[in-house]
Coordinates of N, CA and C in Angstrom, one line a residue:
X1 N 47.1 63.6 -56.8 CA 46.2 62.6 -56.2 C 45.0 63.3 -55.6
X2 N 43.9 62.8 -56.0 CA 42.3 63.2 -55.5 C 42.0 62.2 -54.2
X3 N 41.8 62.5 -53.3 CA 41.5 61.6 -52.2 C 40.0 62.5 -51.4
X4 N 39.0 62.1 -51.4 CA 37.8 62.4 -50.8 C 36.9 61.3 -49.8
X5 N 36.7 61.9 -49.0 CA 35.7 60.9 -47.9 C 34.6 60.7 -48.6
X6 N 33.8 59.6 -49.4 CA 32.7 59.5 -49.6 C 31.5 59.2 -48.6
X7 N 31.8 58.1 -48.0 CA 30.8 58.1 -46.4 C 31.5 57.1 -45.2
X8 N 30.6 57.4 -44.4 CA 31.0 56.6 -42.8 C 29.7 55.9 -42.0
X9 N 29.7 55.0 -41.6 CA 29.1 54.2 -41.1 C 29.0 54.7 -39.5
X10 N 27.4 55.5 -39.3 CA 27.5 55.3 -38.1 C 26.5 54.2 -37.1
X11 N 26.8 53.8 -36.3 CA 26.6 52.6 -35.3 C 25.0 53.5 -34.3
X12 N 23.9 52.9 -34.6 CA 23.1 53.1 -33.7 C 21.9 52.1 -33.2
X13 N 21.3 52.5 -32.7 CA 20.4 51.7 -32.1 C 19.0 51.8 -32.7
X14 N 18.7 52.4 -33.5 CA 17.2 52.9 -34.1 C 17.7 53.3 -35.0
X15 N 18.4 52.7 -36.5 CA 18.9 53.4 -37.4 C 18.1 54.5 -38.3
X16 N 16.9 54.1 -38.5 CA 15.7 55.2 -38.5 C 15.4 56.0 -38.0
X17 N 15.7 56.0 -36.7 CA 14.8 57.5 -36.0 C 16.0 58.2 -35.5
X18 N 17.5 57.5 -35.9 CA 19.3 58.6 -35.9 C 19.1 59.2 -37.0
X19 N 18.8 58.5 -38.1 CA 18.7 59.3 -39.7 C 17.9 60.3 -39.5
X20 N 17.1 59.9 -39.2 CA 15.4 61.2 -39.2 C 16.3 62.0 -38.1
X21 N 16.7 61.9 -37.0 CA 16.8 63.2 -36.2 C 18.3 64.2 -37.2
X22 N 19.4 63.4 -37.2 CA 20.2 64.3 -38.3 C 19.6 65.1 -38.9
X23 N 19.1 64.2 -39.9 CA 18.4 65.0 -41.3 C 17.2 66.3 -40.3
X24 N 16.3 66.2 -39.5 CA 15.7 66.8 -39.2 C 16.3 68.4 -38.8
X25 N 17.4 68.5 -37.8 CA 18.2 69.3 -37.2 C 19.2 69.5 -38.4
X26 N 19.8 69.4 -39.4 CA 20.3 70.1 -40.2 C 19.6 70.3 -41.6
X27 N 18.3 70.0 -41.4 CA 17.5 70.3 -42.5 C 17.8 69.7 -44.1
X28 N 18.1 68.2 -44.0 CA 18.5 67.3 -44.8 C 17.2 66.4 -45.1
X29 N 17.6 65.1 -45.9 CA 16.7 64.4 -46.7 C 17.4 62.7 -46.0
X30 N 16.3 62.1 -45.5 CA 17.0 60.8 -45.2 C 16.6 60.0 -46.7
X31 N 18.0 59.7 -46.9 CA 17.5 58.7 -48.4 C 16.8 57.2 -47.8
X32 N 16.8 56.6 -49.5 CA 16.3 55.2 -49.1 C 17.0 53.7 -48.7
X33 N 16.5 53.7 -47.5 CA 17.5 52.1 -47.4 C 18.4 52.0 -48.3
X34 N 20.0 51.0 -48.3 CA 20.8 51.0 -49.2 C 20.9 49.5 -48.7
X35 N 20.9 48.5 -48.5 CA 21.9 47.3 -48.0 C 20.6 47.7 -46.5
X36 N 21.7 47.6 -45.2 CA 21.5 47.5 -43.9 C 21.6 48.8 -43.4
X37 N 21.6 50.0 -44.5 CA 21.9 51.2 -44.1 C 21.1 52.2 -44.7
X38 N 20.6 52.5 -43.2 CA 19.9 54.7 -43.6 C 20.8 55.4 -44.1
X39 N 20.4 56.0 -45.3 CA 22.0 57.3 -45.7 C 21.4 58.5 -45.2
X40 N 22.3 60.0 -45.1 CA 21.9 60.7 -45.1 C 23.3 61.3 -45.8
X41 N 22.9 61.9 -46.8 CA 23.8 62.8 -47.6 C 24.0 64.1 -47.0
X42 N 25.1 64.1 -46.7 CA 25.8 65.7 -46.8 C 26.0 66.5 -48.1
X43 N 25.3 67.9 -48.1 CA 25.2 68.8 -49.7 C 27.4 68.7 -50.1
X44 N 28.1 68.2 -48.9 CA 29.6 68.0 -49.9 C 29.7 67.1 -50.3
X45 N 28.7 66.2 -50.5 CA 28.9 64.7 -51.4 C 29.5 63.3 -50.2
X46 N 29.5 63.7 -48.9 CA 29.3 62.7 -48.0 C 28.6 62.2 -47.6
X47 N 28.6 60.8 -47.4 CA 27.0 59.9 -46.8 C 27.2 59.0 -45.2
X48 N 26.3 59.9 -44.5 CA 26.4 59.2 -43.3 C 25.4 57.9 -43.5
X49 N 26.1 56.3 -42.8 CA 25.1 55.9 -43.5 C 24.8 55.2 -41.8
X50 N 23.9 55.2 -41.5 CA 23.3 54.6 -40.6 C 23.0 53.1 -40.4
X51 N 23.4 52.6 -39.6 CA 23.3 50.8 -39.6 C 23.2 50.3 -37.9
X52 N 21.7 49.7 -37.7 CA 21.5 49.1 -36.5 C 23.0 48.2 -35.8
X53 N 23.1 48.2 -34.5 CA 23.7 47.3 -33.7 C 22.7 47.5 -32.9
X54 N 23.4 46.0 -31.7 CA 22.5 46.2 -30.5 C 23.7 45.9 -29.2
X55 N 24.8 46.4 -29.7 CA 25.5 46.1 -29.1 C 26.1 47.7 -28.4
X56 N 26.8 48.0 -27.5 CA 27.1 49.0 -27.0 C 27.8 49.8 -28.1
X57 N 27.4 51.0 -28.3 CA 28.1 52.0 -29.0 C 28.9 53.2 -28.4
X58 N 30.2 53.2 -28.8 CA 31.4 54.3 -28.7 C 31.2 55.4 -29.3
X59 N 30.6 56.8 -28.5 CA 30.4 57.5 -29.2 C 31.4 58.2 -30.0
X60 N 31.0 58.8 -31.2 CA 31.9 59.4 -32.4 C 31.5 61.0 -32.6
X61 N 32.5 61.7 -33.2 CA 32.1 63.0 -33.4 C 32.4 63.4 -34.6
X62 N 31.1 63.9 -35.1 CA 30.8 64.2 -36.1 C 30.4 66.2 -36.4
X63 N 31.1 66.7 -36.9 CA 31.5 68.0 -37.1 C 30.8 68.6 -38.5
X64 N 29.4 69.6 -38.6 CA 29.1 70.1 -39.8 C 29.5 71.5 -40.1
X65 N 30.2 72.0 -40.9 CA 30.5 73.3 -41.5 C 29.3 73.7 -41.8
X66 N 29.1 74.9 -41.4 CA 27.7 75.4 -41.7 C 27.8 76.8 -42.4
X67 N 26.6 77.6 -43.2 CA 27.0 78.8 -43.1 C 26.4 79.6 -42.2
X68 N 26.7 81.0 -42.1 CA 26.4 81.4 -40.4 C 24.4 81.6 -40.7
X69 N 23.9 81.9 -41.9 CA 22.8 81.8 -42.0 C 21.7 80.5 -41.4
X70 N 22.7 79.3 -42.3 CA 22.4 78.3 -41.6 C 22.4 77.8 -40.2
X71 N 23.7 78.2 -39.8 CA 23.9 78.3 -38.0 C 22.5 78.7 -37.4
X72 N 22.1 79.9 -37.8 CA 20.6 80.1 -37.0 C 20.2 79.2 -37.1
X73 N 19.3 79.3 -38.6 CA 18.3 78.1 -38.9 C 18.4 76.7 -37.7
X74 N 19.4 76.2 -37.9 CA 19.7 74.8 -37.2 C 19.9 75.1 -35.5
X75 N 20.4 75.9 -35.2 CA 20.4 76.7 -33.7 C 19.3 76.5 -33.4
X76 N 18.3 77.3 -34.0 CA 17.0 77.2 -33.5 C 16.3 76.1 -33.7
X77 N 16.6 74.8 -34.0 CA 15.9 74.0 -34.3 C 16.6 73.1 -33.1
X78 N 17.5 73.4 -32.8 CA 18.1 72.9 -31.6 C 17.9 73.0 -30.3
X79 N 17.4 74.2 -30.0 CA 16.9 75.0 -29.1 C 15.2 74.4 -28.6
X80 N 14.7 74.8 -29.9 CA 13.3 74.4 -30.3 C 12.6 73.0 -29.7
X81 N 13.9 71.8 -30.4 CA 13.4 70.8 -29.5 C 14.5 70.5 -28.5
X82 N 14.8 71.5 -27.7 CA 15.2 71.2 -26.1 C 15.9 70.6 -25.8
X83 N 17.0 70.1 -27.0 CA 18.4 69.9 -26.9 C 19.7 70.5 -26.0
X84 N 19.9 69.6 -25.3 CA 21.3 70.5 -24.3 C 22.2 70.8 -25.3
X85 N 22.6 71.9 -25.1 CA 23.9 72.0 -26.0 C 25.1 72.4 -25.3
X86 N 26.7 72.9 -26.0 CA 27.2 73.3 -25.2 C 28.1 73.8 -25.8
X87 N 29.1 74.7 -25.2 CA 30.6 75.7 -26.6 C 31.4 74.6 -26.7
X88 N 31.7 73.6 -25.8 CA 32.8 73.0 -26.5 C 32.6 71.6 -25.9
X89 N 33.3 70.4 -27.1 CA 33.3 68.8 -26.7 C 33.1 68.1 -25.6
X90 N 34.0 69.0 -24.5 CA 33.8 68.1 -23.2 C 32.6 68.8 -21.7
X91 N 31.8 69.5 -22.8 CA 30.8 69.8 -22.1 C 30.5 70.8 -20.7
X92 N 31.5 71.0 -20.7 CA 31.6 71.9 -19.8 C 30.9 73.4 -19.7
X93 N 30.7 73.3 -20.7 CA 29.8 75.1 -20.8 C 28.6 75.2 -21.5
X94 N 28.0 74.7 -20.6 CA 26.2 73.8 -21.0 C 25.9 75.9 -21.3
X95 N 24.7 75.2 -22.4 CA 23.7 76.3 -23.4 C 24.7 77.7 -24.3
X96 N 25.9 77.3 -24.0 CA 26.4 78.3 -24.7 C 27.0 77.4 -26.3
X97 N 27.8 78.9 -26.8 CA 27.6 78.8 -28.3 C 29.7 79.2 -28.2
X98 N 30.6 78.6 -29.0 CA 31.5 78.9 -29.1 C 32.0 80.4 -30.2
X99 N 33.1 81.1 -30.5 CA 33.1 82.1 -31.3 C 34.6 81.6 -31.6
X100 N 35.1 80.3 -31.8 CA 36.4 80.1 -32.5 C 36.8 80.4 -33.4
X101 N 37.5 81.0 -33.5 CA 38.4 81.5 -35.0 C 37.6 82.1 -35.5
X102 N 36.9 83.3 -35.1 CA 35.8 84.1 -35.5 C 34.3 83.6 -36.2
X103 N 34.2 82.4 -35.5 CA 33.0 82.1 -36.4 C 32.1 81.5 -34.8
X104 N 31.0 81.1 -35.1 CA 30.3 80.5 -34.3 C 30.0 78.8 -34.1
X105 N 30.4 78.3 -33.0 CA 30.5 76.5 -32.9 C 29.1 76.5 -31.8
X106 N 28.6 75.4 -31.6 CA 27.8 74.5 -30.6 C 27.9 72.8 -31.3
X107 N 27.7 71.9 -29.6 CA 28.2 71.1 -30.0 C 26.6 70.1 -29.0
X108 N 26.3 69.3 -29.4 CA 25.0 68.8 -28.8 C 25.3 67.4 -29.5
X109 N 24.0 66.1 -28.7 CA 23.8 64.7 -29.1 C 23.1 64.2 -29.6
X110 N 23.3 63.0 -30.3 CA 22.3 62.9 -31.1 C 21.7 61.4 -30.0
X111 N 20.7 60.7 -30.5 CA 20.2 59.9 -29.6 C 21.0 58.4 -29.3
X112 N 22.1 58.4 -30.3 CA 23.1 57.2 -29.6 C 24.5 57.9 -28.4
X113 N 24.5 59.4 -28.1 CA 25.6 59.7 -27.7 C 26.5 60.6 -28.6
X114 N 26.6 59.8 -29.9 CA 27.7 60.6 -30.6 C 27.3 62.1 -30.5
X115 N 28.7 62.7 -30.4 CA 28.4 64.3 -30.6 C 28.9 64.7 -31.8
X116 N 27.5 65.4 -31.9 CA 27.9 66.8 -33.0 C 28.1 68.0 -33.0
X117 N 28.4 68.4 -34.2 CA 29.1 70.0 -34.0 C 28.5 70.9 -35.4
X118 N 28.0 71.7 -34.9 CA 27.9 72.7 -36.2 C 29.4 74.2 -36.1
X119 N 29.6 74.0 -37.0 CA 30.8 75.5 -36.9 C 30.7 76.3 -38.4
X120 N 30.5 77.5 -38.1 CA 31.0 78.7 -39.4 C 31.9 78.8 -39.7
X121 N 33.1 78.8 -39.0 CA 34.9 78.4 -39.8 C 35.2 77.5 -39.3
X122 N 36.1 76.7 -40.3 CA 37.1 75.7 -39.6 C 38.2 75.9 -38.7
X123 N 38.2 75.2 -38.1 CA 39.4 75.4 -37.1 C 40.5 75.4 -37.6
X124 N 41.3 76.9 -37.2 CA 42.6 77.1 -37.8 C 42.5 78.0 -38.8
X125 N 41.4 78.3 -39.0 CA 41.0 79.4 -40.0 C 41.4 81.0 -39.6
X126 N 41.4 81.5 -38.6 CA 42.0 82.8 -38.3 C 40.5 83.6 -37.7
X127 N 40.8 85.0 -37.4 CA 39.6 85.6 -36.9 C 39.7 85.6 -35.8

């Protein structure tokens, strides 16, 4: 059995300017309108697709595997535009950077709340 996440619908308030910041901070491409949804493709063939509400949104967390090259790249782009970040989910250890399972995590917001995550290994990976 082949079973793959193709995409996820996330809930925001400015579906335009959540697409543009994603894509901006991990150095992606916002595609074009689809339906009622901004996509933004992930290079593993997943599509976040963006779709207005105006109703309160529950934030969601959203986790990118990165390579450690990339980790800079996007670190500093994070940094750059003055984003809090922090080592782990519940925020408790504002501007630092995690070293889980030998790799490097930070975890920051996008402009509806939901948190993300950049990490160089997966969790459970060893190191």
């Amino acid at each position: 059995m082949t079973v793959e996440l193709n995409h996820t619908i996330v809930a925001a308030h400015d579906k335009k300017a959540s697409a543009r910041f994603l894509a901006d901070i991990l150095g992606l491409e916002v595609g074009p309108p689809y339906g009622p949804f901004i996509p933004v493709a992930i290079p593993n063939g997943v599509t976040l697709d963006y779709m207005d509400t105006s109703g309160e949104i529950t934030p969601q967390h959203y986790a990118f595997l990165v390579s450690e090259d990339d980790f800079d790249t996007i670190f500093a782009r994070i940094q750059n535009a003055g984003l809090p970040h922090w080592a782990d989910p519940h925020h408790t250890r504002p501007g630092e950077i995690n070293h889980n399972d030998g790799g490097r995590g930070t975890y920051f917001d996008d402009p509806n709340g939901h948190n993300l995550e950049i990490i160089t290994r997966p969790y459970g990976s060893g190191g």
